Tab-separated table of C-alpha atoms in Angstrom:
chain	number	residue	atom	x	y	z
A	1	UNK	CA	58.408	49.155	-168.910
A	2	UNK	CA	55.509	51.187	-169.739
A	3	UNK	CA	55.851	54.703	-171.306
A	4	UNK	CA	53.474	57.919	-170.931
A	5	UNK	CA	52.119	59.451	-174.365
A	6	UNK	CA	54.075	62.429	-172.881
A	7	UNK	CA	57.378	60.771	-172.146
A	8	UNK	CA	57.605	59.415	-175.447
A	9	UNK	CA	56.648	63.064	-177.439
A	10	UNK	CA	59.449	64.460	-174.857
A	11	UNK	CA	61.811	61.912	-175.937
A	12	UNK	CA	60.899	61.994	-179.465
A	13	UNK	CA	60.946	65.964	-180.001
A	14	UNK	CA	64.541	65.675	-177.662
A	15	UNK	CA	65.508	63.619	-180.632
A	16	UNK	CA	64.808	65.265	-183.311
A	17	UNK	CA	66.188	68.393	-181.967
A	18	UNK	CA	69.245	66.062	-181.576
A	19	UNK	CA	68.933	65.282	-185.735
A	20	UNK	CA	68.169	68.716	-186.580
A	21	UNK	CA	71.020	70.537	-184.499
A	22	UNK	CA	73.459	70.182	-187.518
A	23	UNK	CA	71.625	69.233	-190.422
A	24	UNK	CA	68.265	71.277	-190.356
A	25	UNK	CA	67.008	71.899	-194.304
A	26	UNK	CA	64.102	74.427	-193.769
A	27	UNK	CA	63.120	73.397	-197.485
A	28	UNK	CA	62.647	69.506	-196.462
A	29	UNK	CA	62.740	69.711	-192.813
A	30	UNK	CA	59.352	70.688	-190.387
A	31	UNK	CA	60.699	72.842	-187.361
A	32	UNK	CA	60.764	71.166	-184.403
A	33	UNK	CA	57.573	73.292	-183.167
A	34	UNK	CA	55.807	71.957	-186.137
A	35	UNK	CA	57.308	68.741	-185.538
A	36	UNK	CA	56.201	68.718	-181.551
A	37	UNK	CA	52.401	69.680	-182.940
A	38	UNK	CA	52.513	66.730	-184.677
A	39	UNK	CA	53.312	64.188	-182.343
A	40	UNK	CA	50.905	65.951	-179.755
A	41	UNK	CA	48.218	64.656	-182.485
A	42	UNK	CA	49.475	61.001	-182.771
A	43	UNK	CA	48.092	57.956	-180.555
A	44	UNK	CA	49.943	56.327	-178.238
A	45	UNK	CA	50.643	53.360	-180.633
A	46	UNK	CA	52.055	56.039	-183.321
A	47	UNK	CA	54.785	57.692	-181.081
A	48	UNK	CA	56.407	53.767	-180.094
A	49	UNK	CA	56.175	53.597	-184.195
A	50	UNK	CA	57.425	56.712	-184.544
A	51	UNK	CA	60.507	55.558	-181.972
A	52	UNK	CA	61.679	53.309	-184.956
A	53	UNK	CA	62.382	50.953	-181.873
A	54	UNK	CA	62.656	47.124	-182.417
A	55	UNK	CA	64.310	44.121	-180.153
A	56	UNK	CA	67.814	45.430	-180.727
A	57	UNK	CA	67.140	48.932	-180.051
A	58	UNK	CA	63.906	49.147	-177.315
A	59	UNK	CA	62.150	51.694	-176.068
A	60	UNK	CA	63.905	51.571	-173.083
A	61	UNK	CA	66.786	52.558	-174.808
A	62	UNK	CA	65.250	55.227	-176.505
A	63	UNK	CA	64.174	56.876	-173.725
A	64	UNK	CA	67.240	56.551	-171.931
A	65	UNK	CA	69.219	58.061	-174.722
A	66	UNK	CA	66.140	60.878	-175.618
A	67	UNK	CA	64.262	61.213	-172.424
């Protein structure tokens, strides 16, 4: 299936909201603003890297579990 550049920063920033609920480190950590701004600036072909997908976990997966 074939993603939008905006369905995968949704699904990505959902995630990392996810990761950053109950471990945030404000010293290590971007927020998830700052986070969101930088996806916003990556290519299409960045975000599916940045999905850390692979044949055992898809991006169909990903966006099922993020989107």
């Amino acid at each position: 299936m074939t993603y939008t550049r905006e369905q995968l920063i949704h699904a990505l920033h959902s995630e990392y909201e996810f990761l950053c609920h109950d471990d945030f480190d404000p010293d290590v950590d971007m927020s998830p603003t700052v986070y969101l701004a930088q996806l916003q600036s990556m290519s299409l072909d960045d975000l599916i890297a940045e999905t850390s997908t692979d044949d055992i976990f898809t991006v169909d997966e990903f966006i099922a579990n993020y989107g």
